[in-house]
Coordinates of C-alpha atoms in Angstrom, one line a residue:
M278 CA 19.8 5.0 -22.5
T279 CA 18.3 1.8 -23.5
S280 CA 14.5 1.4 -21.8
L281 CA 14.2 -0.6 -18.9
L282 CA 11.7 -2.8 -20.4
D283 CA 11.5 -4.4 -24.0
A284 CA 9.3 -6.3 -26.2
A285 CA 10.4 -9.4 -24.9
H286 CA 9.3 -8.5 -21.1
L287 CA 6.0 -7.6 -22.2
D288 CA 5.1 -10.9 -24.0
G289 CA 2.9 -13.3 -21.5
R290 CA 5.6 -15.9 -22.3
F291 CA 8.3 -14.3 -20.3
F292 CA 9.0 -15.3 -16.8
D293 CA 11.4 -14.7 -14.3
G294 CA 13.8 -14.4 -17.2
N295 CA 12.7 -17.6 -18.7
W296 CA 10.1 -18.5 -21.0
I297 CA 7.0 -20.3 -19.6
E298 CA 5.8 -22.9 -21.9
G299 CA 2.9 -23.0 -23.6
G300 CA 2.5 -19.1 -23.8
Q301 CA -0.2 -18.8 -20.6
G302 CA -0.9 -15.1 -19.9
Y303 CA -3.3 -12.2 -20.1
D304 CA -3.6 -9.1 -21.6
V305 CA -2.6 -5.9 -19.1
L306 CA -5.2 -2.9 -20.3
E307 CA -5.0 0.7 -19.9
P308 CA -8.0 1.6 -17.9
A309 CA -8.4 5.1 -19.4
T310 CA -8.6 3.6 -23.2
G311 CA -9.1 0.0 -22.9
A312 CA -5.7 -0.7 -25.1
V313 CA -4.1 -3.6 -24.6
L314 CA -0.7 -2.7 -22.7
A315 CA 1.5 -5.8 -22.8
R316 CA 0.7 -9.2 -21.7
A317 CA 1.8 -10.8 -18.7
A318 CA 2.4 -14.3 -17.9
S319 CA 0.2 -16.3 -15.5
V320 CA 1.9 -18.5 -13.2
D321 CA 0.0 -21.7 -11.9
A322 CA 0.9 -23.2 -8.2
A323 CA 3.5 -25.5 -9.9
T324 CA 5.9 -22.7 -10.6
V325 CA 5.2 -21.2 -7.4
A326 CA 6.4 -24.1 -5.8
R327 CA 9.2 -24.3 -8.1
T328 CA 10.1 -20.8 -7.4
A329 CA 9.8 -20.8 -3.8
A330 CA 12.1 -23.7 -3.8
A331 CA 14.8 -21.7 -5.9
A332 CA 14.0 -18.7 -3.6
R333 CA 15.2 -20.6 -0.6
T334 CA 18.2 -22.0 -1.9
A335 CA 18.7 -18.1 -3.2
Q336 CA 18.6 -16.7 0.0
R337 CA 21.0 -18.0 2.1
D338 CA 23.8 -17.1 -0.5
W339 CA 21.8 -13.4 -0.6
A340 CA 21.8 -13.4 3.5
A341 CA 25.6 -14.5 3.6
A342 CA 26.6 -11.8 1.4
T343 CA 28.4 -8.9 3.8
P344 CA 26.5 -5.9 4.6
D345 CA 28.8 -3.9 1.6
V346 CA 27.3 -5.9 -1.2
R347 CA 23.7 -5.9 -0.6
A348 CA 23.9 -1.9 0.4
S349 CA 25.2 -1.5 -3.2
V350 CA 22.7 -3.5 -4.7
F351 CA 19.9 -0.9 -3.4
V352 CA 22.2 2.1 -4.1
Q353 CA 22.3 0.9 -7.9
A354 CA 18.3 0.4 -7.8
A355 CA 17.6 3.8 -6.4
A356 CA 20.0 5.4 -9.1
L357 CA 18.2 3.1 -12.1
A358 CA 14.6 3.9 -11.0
R359 CA 16.1 7.7 -11.2
A360 CA 17.4 7.2 -14.6
H361 CA 14.0 5.5 -16.1
G362 CA 12.2 7.9 -14.1
E363 CA 9.9 9.1 -17.2
E364 CA 9.4 5.3 -18.4
I365 CA 8.6 4.6 -15.4
V366 CA 6.1 7.5 -14.6
T367 CA 4.3 6.3 -18.1
W368 CA 3.5 3.0 -17.2
V369 CA 2.2 4.0 -13.7
M370 CA 0.1 6.5 -15.4
R371 CA -1.0 4.1 -18.3
E372 CA -1.3 1.0 -16.2
S373 CA -2.9 2.0 -13.0
G374 CA -4.9 5.6 -14.1
S375 CA -2.8 7.5 -12.2
V376 CA -2.6 11.5 -13.1
R377 CA 0.8 12.4 -13.7
A378 CA 1.5 14.4 -10.4
K379 CA 0.4 11.2 -8.7
A380 CA 2.6 9.0 -10.7
E381 CA 5.7 11.1 -10.5
F382 CA 5.5 11.2 -6.4
E383 CA 4.8 7.5 -6.6
L384 CA 8.1 7.2 -8.2
A385 CA 9.7 9.5 -5.4
I386 CA 8.5 7.8 -2.5
T387 CA 9.5 4.3 -4.2
I388 CA 13.0 5.7 -4.4
K389 CA 13.1 6.7 -1.3
A390 CA 12.1 3.2 0.1
I391 CA 15.2 1.7 -1.9
E392 CA 17.4 4.4 -0.4
L393 CA 16.2 3.9 3.4
A394 CA 16.6 -0.1 2.7
A395 CA 20.1 0.6 1.1
A396 CA 20.9 1.9 5.0
M397 CA 19.8 -1.4 6.8
P398 CA 22.3 -4.1 5.9
H399 CA 24.5 -1.6 7.8
Q400 CA 22.2 -0.9 11.0
A401 CA 22.8 -3.0 14.5
Q402 CA 21.0 -6.1 14.7
G403 CA 20.9 -6.8 17.9
L404 CA 21.2 -6.0 21.8
V405 CA 23.7 -7.3 24.4
L406 CA 21.6 -8.7 27.4
P407 CA 22.3 -8.9 31.1
S408 CA 23.1 -12.4 32.0
E409 CA 25.3 -14.4 34.9
P410 CA 29.2 -13.7 34.8
G411 CA 30.6 -16.0 32.3
R412 CA 27.8 -15.9 30.0
L413 CA 27.6 -13.8 26.9
S414 CA 23.8 -13.2 26.1
L415 CA 22.9 -11.5 22.9
A416 CA 19.0 -11.2 21.0
R417 CA 19.9 -10.8 17.4
R418 CA 17.6 -10.1 14.3
R419 CA 17.3 -13.0 11.7
P420 CA 16.2 -13.1 8.1
L421 CA 12.8 -15.1 8.2
G422 CA 13.9 -16.8 4.7
V423 CA 11.4 -16.1 1.9
V424 CA 8.7 -13.7 1.9
G425 CA 5.4 -13.7 0.1
V426 CA 4.4 -10.0 -0.8
I427 CA 0.8 -9.6 -2.4
A428 CA 0.6 -5.9 -3.5
P429 CA -2.4 -4.1 -4.6
F430 CA -3.4 -2.2 -7.9
N431 CA -3.7 1.6 -6.7
F432 CA -0.2 2.6 -6.0
P433 CA 1.6 -0.5 -7.2
L434 CA 5.2 1.0 -7.8
Y435 CA 5.3 1.9 -4.0
L436 CA 3.1 -0.5 -2.7
A437 CA 5.2 -3.2 -3.4
M438 CA 8.4 -1.7 -3.1
R439 CA 7.6 -0.5 0.2
A440 CA 8.0 -4.4 1.6
V441 CA 10.2 -5.7 -1.3
A442 CA 13.1 -3.7 -0.7
P443 CA 13.4 -3.8 3.4
A444 CA 12.5 -7.5 3.4
L445 CA 15.8 -8.1 0.9
A446 CA 17.7 -5.5 2.3
V447 CA 17.8 -7.9 5.9
G448 CA 18.4 -10.9 4.2
N449 CA 15.0 -12.3 2.7
A450 CA 14.2 -13.9 -0.4
V451 CA 11.1 -12.3 -1.9
L452 CA 8.6 -13.6 -4.3
L453 CA 6.6 -10.9 -5.2
K454 CA 2.8 -11.5 -6.8
P455 CA 1.3 -7.9 -8.2
D456 CA -2.2 -7.3 -9.0
P457 CA -3.0 -8.9 -12.5
R458 CA -4.4 -5.3 -13.7
T459 CA -0.6 -3.5 -12.8
A460 CA 1.7 -6.6 -13.3
V461 CA 4.1 -4.5 -15.3
C462 CA 4.5 -1.4 -13.0
G463 CA 3.5 -3.5 -9.7
G464 CA 6.1 -6.5 -11.0
L465 CA 8.4 -6.2 -13.8
V466 CA 9.6 -2.8 -13.4
I467 CA 10.8 -3.9 -9.9
A468 CA 12.4 -6.8 -11.0
R469 CA 14.1 -5.8 -13.8
L470 CA 15.1 -2.9 -11.2
F471 CA 16.8 -5.3 -8.7
E472 CA 18.0 -7.4 -12.3
Q473 CA 20.1 -4.8 -13.6
A474 CA 21.2 -3.5 -9.7
G475 CA 22.7 -6.8 -9.5
L476 CA 21.0 -8.8 -7.1
P477 CA 20.8 -12.3 -7.2
A478 CA 19.0 -14.6 -9.6
G479 CA 16.4 -16.1 -7.4
A480 CA 16.4 -13.6 -4.5
L481 CA 13.7 -11.7 -6.0
S482 CA 11.2 -13.5 -8.1
V483 CA 7.8 -11.9 -10.0
L484 CA 4.8 -14.3 -10.0
P485 CA 1.9 -12.4 -11.9
G486 CA -1.3 -14.4 -12.2
G487 CA -4.5 -14.5 -10.1
G488 CA -6.2 -16.4 -7.0
E489 CA -4.4 -19.3 -8.0
A490 CA -1.1 -17.9 -7.6
G491 CA -2.1 -15.9 -4.4
A492 CA -3.3 -19.1 -2.9
A493 CA -0.3 -21.0 -3.8
L494 CA 1.9 -18.6 -2.2
C495 CA 0.3 -18.6 0.7
A496 CA 0.3 -22.7 1.2
D497 CA 3.9 -22.9 0.1
P498 CA 6.3 -24.7 3.1
N499 CA 9.0 -22.8 1.5
V500 CA 7.5 -19.3 2.4
A501 CA 7.7 -17.9 5.9
M502 CA 5.9 -15.0 5.6
I503 CA 2.8 -13.2 3.8
Q504 CA 2.7 -9.3 3.5
F505 CA -0.1 -8.4 1.8
T506 CA -2.0 -4.7 1.7
G507 CA -5.7 -5.0 -0.3
S508 CA -9.2 -5.1 0.6
T509 CA -10.2 -6.5 3.7
G510 CA -12.3 -9.2 2.0
A511 CA -9.2 -10.7 0.5
G512 CA -7.3 -9.8 3.1
R513 CA -9.5 -12.1 5.4
K514 CA -9.0 -14.7 3.4
V515 CA -5.4 -14.4 3.3
G516 CA -4.8 -13.9 6.3
E517 CA -7.0 -17.1 7.1
A518 CA -4.7 -19.4 4.7
A519 CA -1.4 -18.3 5.8
S520 CA -2.1 -19.0 9.3
R521 CA -3.3 -22.4 8.8
H522 CA 0.3 -23.0 7.6
L523 CA 1.8 -21.1 10.8
K524 CA 3.1 -18.3 8.6
K525 CA 4.1 -14.7 9.8
V526 CA 1.2 -12.1 8.3
S527 CA 0.7 -9.0 7.9
L528 CA -2.4 -7.3 6.6
E529 CA -2.5 -3.8 5.5
L530 CA -6.1 -3.6 4.5
G531 CA -9.3 -1.3 3.7
G532 CA -10.5 2.0 5.7
K533 CA -13.5 3.9 6.0
N534 CA -11.1 7.0 7.5
T535 CA -12.7 10.4 8.5
L536 CA -11.6 13.9 8.3
I537 CA -12.7 15.7 11.4
I538 CA -13.2 19.8 10.1
L539 CA -14.3 22.1 13.6
A540 CA -16.1 25.3 13.1
D541 CA -13.3 27.2 13.3
A542 CA -11.5 26.0 10.7
D543 CA -9.9 27.8 7.6
L544 CA -13.1 27.2 5.2
D545 CA -10.2 27.6 2.0
L546 CA -7.9 25.3 3.5
A547 CA -10.8 22.9 4.4
T548 CA -11.8 22.7 1.3
R549 CA -8.6 21.9 -0.1
N550 CA -7.9 19.1 2.0
A551 CA -11.2 17.4 1.9
A552 CA -10.8 17.8 -1.9
W553 CA -7.1 15.9 -1.7
G554 CA -8.4 13.5 1.0
A555 CA -11.6 12.2 -1.1
W556 CA -10.6 12.6 -4.8
L557 CA -6.7 11.8 -4.9
H558 CA -6.0 9.0 -7.4
Q559 CA -9.8 8.8 -7.9
G560 CA -10.1 8.0 -3.9
Q561 CA -8.5 4.4 -4.7
I562 CA -6.8 5.0 -1.6
C563 CA -6.8 2.9 1.5
M564 CA -6.1 6.1 3.3
T565 CA -8.8 8.3 1.4
A566 CA -11.0 10.3 3.3
G567 CA -14.3 7.8 2.9
R568 CA -16.3 10.5 5.5
I569 CA -16.2 14.0 6.1
L570 CA -17.4 15.4 9.4
V571 CA -17.9 19.1 9.2
H572 CA -19.4 21.3 12.2
R573 CA -23.0 21.9 11.6
A574 CA -22.2 25.6 11.7
I575 CA -19.9 25.8 8.7
F576 CA -21.3 22.6 7.0
D577 CA -23.8 24.5 4.3
A578 CA -20.6 26.8 3.6
F579 CA -18.2 24.3 3.0
A580 CA -20.4 21.8 1.4
A581 CA -21.0 24.4 -1.5
R582 CA -17.3 25.3 -1.5
L583 CA -16.5 22.2 -2.2
A584 CA -19.2 21.1 -4.6
D585 CA -17.7 24.0 -7.2
K586 CA -14.7 22.7 -6.8
A587 CA -15.7 19.1 -7.7
K588 CA -17.1 20.9 -10.6
A589 CA -14.1 22.4 -11.6
L590 CA -11.9 19.6 -11.9
P591 CA -11.4 18.1 -15.3
A592 CA -11.9 13.8 -15.4
G593 CA -10.2 11.9 -18.1
D594 CA -7.3 10.1 -20.1
P595 CA -4.3 10.9 -17.4
M596 CA -2.0 10.8 -20.7
S597 CA -3.8 14.1 -21.9
G598 CA -2.3 15.8 -19.4
T599 CA -5.3 17.7 -18.8
V600 CA -7.0 16.2 -16.0
A601 CA -7.1 16.1 -12.5
V602 CA -9.0 12.5 -12.1
G603 CA -8.1 9.5 -14.0
P604 CA -10.4 6.4 -14.6
L605 CA -11.1 3.6 -12.0
I606 CA -9.5 0.8 -12.4
S607 CA -11.9 -1.7 -13.7
Q608 CA -15.7 -1.6 -14.5
P609 CA -16.5 -3.5 -11.6
Q610 CA -14.8 -1.0 -9.4
L611 CA -16.9 1.4 -11.2
D612 CA -20.1 -0.7 -10.6
H613 CA -19.1 -1.4 -7.4
A614 CA -19.0 2.8 -6.6
R615 CA -21.9 3.5 -8.4
D616 CA -23.6 0.6 -6.5
I617 CA -23.1 2.4 -3.2
L618 CA -23.9 5.9 -4.6
D619 CA -27.2 4.7 -5.9
R620 CA -28.4 3.1 -2.8
S621 CA -27.1 5.8 -0.5
V622 CA -29.6 8.0 -3.1
A623 CA -32.7 6.0 -2.5
A624 CA -31.8 6.2 1.5
G625 CA -32.0 9.8 1.4
A626 CA -28.5 11.1 0.2
R627 CA -28.5 13.9 -2.1
I628 CA -25.7 14.2 -5.1
L629 CA -24.3 17.9 -5.0
A630 CA -21.9 17.7 -7.8
G631 CA -20.4 15.0 -10.1
G632 CA -22.1 11.1 -9.7
T633 CA -21.9 10.8 -13.6
A634 CA -19.4 8.5 -15.5
E635 CA -17.7 8.8 -18.8
G636 CA -16.1 5.4 -19.7
L637 CA -14.4 3.9 -16.5
C638 CA -14.2 8.2 -15.0
L639 CA -16.5 8.8 -12.5
A640 CA -16.6 12.7 -12.2
P641 CA -15.3 14.0 -8.7
T642 CA -19.0 13.7 -6.8
V643 CA -20.3 15.3 -3.4
L644 CA -22.8 13.7 -1.2
D645 CA -25.0 15.3 1.4
G646 CA -27.4 14.2 3.7
V647 CA -25.8 10.9 4.2
A648 CA -26.2 9.6 7.8
P649 CA -25.3 6.1 10.2
G650 CA -27.1 3.1 8.1
M651 CA -26.2 4.1 4.6
A652 CA -23.9 2.6 2.4
A653 CA -21.7 5.6 1.8
F654 CA -21.6 6.0 5.3
E655 CA -20.8 2.6 5.9
E656 CA -18.9 1.2 3.1
E657 CA -15.4 1.7 1.9
I658 CA -16.1 3.6 -1.9
F659 CA -12.9 3.5 -3.4
G660 CA -14.0 6.0 -6.0
P661 CA -13.8 9.4 -6.0
V662 CA -16.6 10.6 -3.6
A663 CA -16.6 13.3 -0.9
V664 CA -19.1 11.8 1.6
L665 CA -20.4 15.0 3.9
V666 CA -21.9 14.4 7.3
P667 CA -22.6 17.3 9.8
F668 CA -21.7 17.3 13.8
D669 CA -22.7 19.2 16.6
T670 CA -20.3 18.5 19.3
D671 CA -17.1 17.2 20.1
D672 CA -18.7 13.8 21.5
E673 CA -20.4 13.8 18.5
A674 CA -17.7 13.9 16.1
V675 CA -15.8 10.9 17.6
T676 CA -19.2 8.5 18.0
L677 CA -19.4 9.2 14.1
A678 CA -15.7 8.9 13.5
N679 CA -15.3 5.4 16.0
D680 CA -18.5 3.8 14.2
T681 CA -16.9 2.0 12.0
E682 CA -14.9 -1.5 12.0
Y683 CA -12.2 -0.2 10.0
G684 CA -9.5 2.0 12.2
L685 CA -6.7 3.1 9.5
S686 CA -6.3 6.7 9.3
A687 CA -8.3 9.7 10.7
A688 CA -7.4 13.5 10.6
V689 CA -8.8 16.4 13.1
I690 CA -8.9 20.3 11.2
S691 CA -8.9 23.1 13.5
R692 CA -7.4 26.4 14.6
D693 CA -7.4 25.2 18.1
V694 CA -4.3 22.7 18.1
G695 CA -4.8 21.5 21.6
R696 CA -8.7 20.9 21.1
A697 CA -8.2 18.8 17.8
M698 CA -5.1 16.9 19.7
A699 CA -8.0 15.9 22.6
L700 CA -10.3 14.7 20.1
G701 CA -7.9 13.0 18.4
E702 CA -7.0 10.7 21.1
R703 CA -10.0 9.4 21.0
L704 CA -10.2 8.2 17.4
R705 CA -9.6 4.4 16.7
A706 CA -7.0 4.5 14.3
G707 CA -3.3 3.7 13.3
L708 CA -2.6 6.9 11.6
L709 CA -3.8 10.4 12.7
H710 CA -2.7 13.5 11.5
I711 CA -4.0 17.0 13.2
N712 CA -4.5 19.8 10.8
D713 CA -3.8 17.7 7.9
Q714 CA -6.1 15.0 5.4
T715 CA -6.1 11.6 5.9
V716 CA -3.9 10.8 3.0
N717 CA 0.0 10.6 4.2
D718 CA 3.0 8.5 4.1
E719 CA 6.2 9.6 4.4
V720 CA 8.1 6.1 4.3
V721 CA 9.7 6.5 7.1
N722 CA 6.9 6.0 9.2
P723 CA 5.6 2.6 10.7
F724 CA 2.1 2.5 8.7
G725 CA -0.6 -0.1 9.5
G726 CA -4.1 0.0 11.1
V727 CA -6.5 -1.8 13.6
G728 CA -9.8 -3.4 12.9
A729 CA -10.8 -4.0 9.6
S730 CA -7.8 -2.5 8.4
G731 CA -5.5 -4.6 9.4
N732 CA -4.0 -7.2 12.1
G733 CA -1.6 -4.5 14.0
S734 CA 1.0 -4.8 12.2
A735 CA 2.9 -2.5 10.4
I736 CA 5.9 -1.6 7.6
G737 CA 7.6 0.8 7.5
G738 CA 10.8 3.0 9.2
P739 CA 11.5 1.4 12.3
A740 CA 8.6 -1.5 12.1
N741 CA 10.5 -2.8 8.9
W742 CA 12.8 -4.8 11.2
E743 CA 10.5 -6.1 13.4
E744 CA 8.5 -6.9 10.5
F745 CA 10.9 -8.9 8.2
T746 CA 13.3 -10.5 11.0
H747 CA 12.8 -12.5 13.8
W748 CA 14.8 -12.8 17.2
Q749 CA 17.1 -15.3 17.8
W750 CA 18.8 -15.7 21.7
V751 CA 22.1 -16.6 21.3
T752 CA 24.4 -17.5 24.3
I753 CA 28.1 -18.0 24.9
K754 CA 30.3 -19.3 27.7
G755 CA 34.3 -20.3 27.5
A756 CA 33.1 -23.8 28.7
A757 CA 30.4 -25.9 28.9
P758 CA 29.1 -26.4 32.7
A759 CA 28.5 -29.3 34.4
Y760 CA 25.4 -29.8 35.5
P761 CA 24.2 -32.2 38.0
F762 CA 23.4 -34.7 36.3

């Protein structure tokens, strides 16, 4: 089997099937080693404008294609993703610092997202509304036109595909701007899958580059919607810029998510859930358990178990095949995590395990003695740091959990499911998990947060029709009425 990507695709001058004049590009680095993996084209505002105009033209023909034709593209794309699975997994590991298990899981849910999109062209796309006799009244879903997707580095393949696939499936064209650090697995891989699957030229274009490309996408008159996944700070800028041009905006942002462990919880299971929720993919997940609230009756025993687990988890280069925790994406991200640790320790917190770094690999860390007002309690770390906070009552746990501007994910672990559900009902979050940790996504579910975690918009499953289409009201009469004047 030939490779999905060849040397030409990894040249910084190659963009959307063409060569960019002047060879403008930048190096894509492997965070574990610093090696140059590829060069990515760096598009400017003029290129974005040309691509958006071409996408608007291509979208009309794509939307007019039969459901069978559109569905067949996604069936083929899913088959290609499976066939090239090892190549794709390797890119995710090397480019984003993912350990193999995480990269393989990311590929699996990406394929699931493509397959769910394949069903959308054949789903019901409207309603028959009540109306007066002699008039047929319909409400139908229509594609928006061109959708801009700005995707992050942490789950680069899936978090791009979960928007790209359904947006295309309902008849939109898509312009995808991946994070510059993961331009290959978060952009070029997706473009190649759909290109080989038979998607018409212009219906999907990848726009590698930095802030200039993103700003141009938010301002372009041919772009009807921006779907952004990333940090809250960047999301605020994207939301402001896109809304200024009256675009539809979907923002899936950061989180300071809380895992609550009640006194009756099984200590071993609670420890496993906390470790997974705090350290999976080095804590670089919007749903990461950013605070672990533990009932005081079991707090010391739990903290000791979690610290022992942290010391036993190896960190390093994912390609070695022997690590559970890989590198952070970049030096600034490591500096950010270390800064929060340093400020919290200066304020009275204690490091029970970890806290040291080798290269970009921050060892799994357990932070004790954390209280409201400390940096580790308030700020999103995006690093492998388990922040432990004790509580005495359910009311106190709810107060601590809701003491944040974020509202993405929350979880409660207890043998008493009724009590856990009653507590969960009081938590402000877009996602709630009883007897699980905070990091969950099954693709078929709506996914989104409130507050600083997003604008209440959701993508995934049944929410995709709401996000990537608009309603059109249509009435039909046998003859035009004779109005009084």
